[in-house]
Amino acid sequence: MAGTVLLTGSSGFIAKQVALKLLNAGYAVRGTLRRMDRADEVRAALAPYLTETAGTLGFVQADLEDDTGWAEAMQGVTALVHTASPFPIAQPKDPATVIRPAVEGTERVLKAAAAAGVTRVVLTSSTVAVLNEAKPDTLQDEADWCDVHLPTTTPYAKSKTLAERAAWEIAKARGLRLTTINPGLVLGPPLDENYGSSLALIERFLKGKDPMLPPMGLPVVDVRDVAEMHLRALQRPETEGRRYLAASGSMAFVDMGRTLKAAYPTRRIPAREAPKAVFRILALFDPDIRSILPKLGHLERVSNVRAVGEMEMEFIAPKAALLAAADWLVRHGKVWS
């Protein structure tokens, strides 16, 4: 057996794929859940894909906002993979509702690990903790950080940035061997129908809710590659103390729309880009649109050179990740014309 990994937020879209990779690599996985009634859901999602030599899977109850259960969860653990973090569909009215649990939860979990003598940690962060809006249209890498003091920085970006900053501070102070994985827009197929808000953007495209698309673009990565990077981080001691961007490339929203329209020509999928002026007007009435105004006219780009060179990653192409997500949603009846 390769050891026992505590996987936080084990019912999540990314976490289920991470659990699958770990189990099939021979690790025992102990997943944390806020509600134990979701244990059967996770087991059922993983079961069809497990190999005969897969490690064992168990669960413990623990909440990012409560100290209860974390000390017990860490007992006998050889490594921590912390994926749990709030992911809002819309920007909240009170930023603290996203920022506080992300930061305090990360602090709570990493301090519990240190107290239990668990020193190896892999943290799921995000490209939003890297991308600095003061440097639009530049290729950014692991040396870059989001500027949380900019008035245009969203609560979600602040939550991921401050949580990752807190993790590095705790790692330094408590001797943790930390690696962070920073994914872009995570696409690809879910393992079951409980994937939260992760594929909301693709659902919106396929449902044809918008006549035109904003002139902007994001880094994209397949969820299976994100999971593989978590596994390789654990397996490779040389990744300790480093950040790794998880992105196979960037796609403009209009290119996403055109790719999906070509694949599903009978659907009312938007394939035209709206002028920036249209979104500036809409932003007067819609705070969610207001939050993307700084991104209009920009294609956010990050470098995956470190992941390719040091982890030997061969990423699934952005279009393939997009189409894999769409295919799953259509086949499982999650979108209707």
mmCIF file with all atom_site columns, C-alpha atoms in Angstrom, residues 16 147 250 279:
data_model
loop_
_atom_site.group_PDB
_atom_site.id
_atom_site.type_symbol
_atom_site.label_atom_id
_atom_site.label_alt_id
_atom_site.label_comp_id
_atom_site.label_asym_id
_atom_site.label_entity_id
_atom_site.label_seq_id
_atom_site.pdbx_PDB_ins_code
_atom_site.Cartn_x
_atom_site.Cartn_y
_atom_site.Cartn_z
_atom_site.occupancy
_atom_site.B_iso_or_equiv
_atom_site.pdbx_formal_charge
_atom_site.auth_seq_id
_atom_site.auth_comp_id
_atom_site.auth_asym_id
_atom_site.auth_atom_id
_atom_site.pdbx_PDB_model_num
ATOM 1 C CA . LYS A 1 16  ? -13.831 12.484 -7.039  1.00 0.00 ? 16  LYS A CA 1
ATOM 2 C CA . ASP A 1 147 ? -3.562  41.451 -6.537  1.00 0.00 ? 147 ASP A CA 1
ATOM 3 C CA . SER A 1 250 ? -6.786  29.284 -23.315 1.00 0.00 ? 250 SER A CA 1
ATOM 4 C CA . PHE A 1 279 ? -21.932 44.367 -21.437 1.00 0.00 ? 279 PHE A CA 1
#
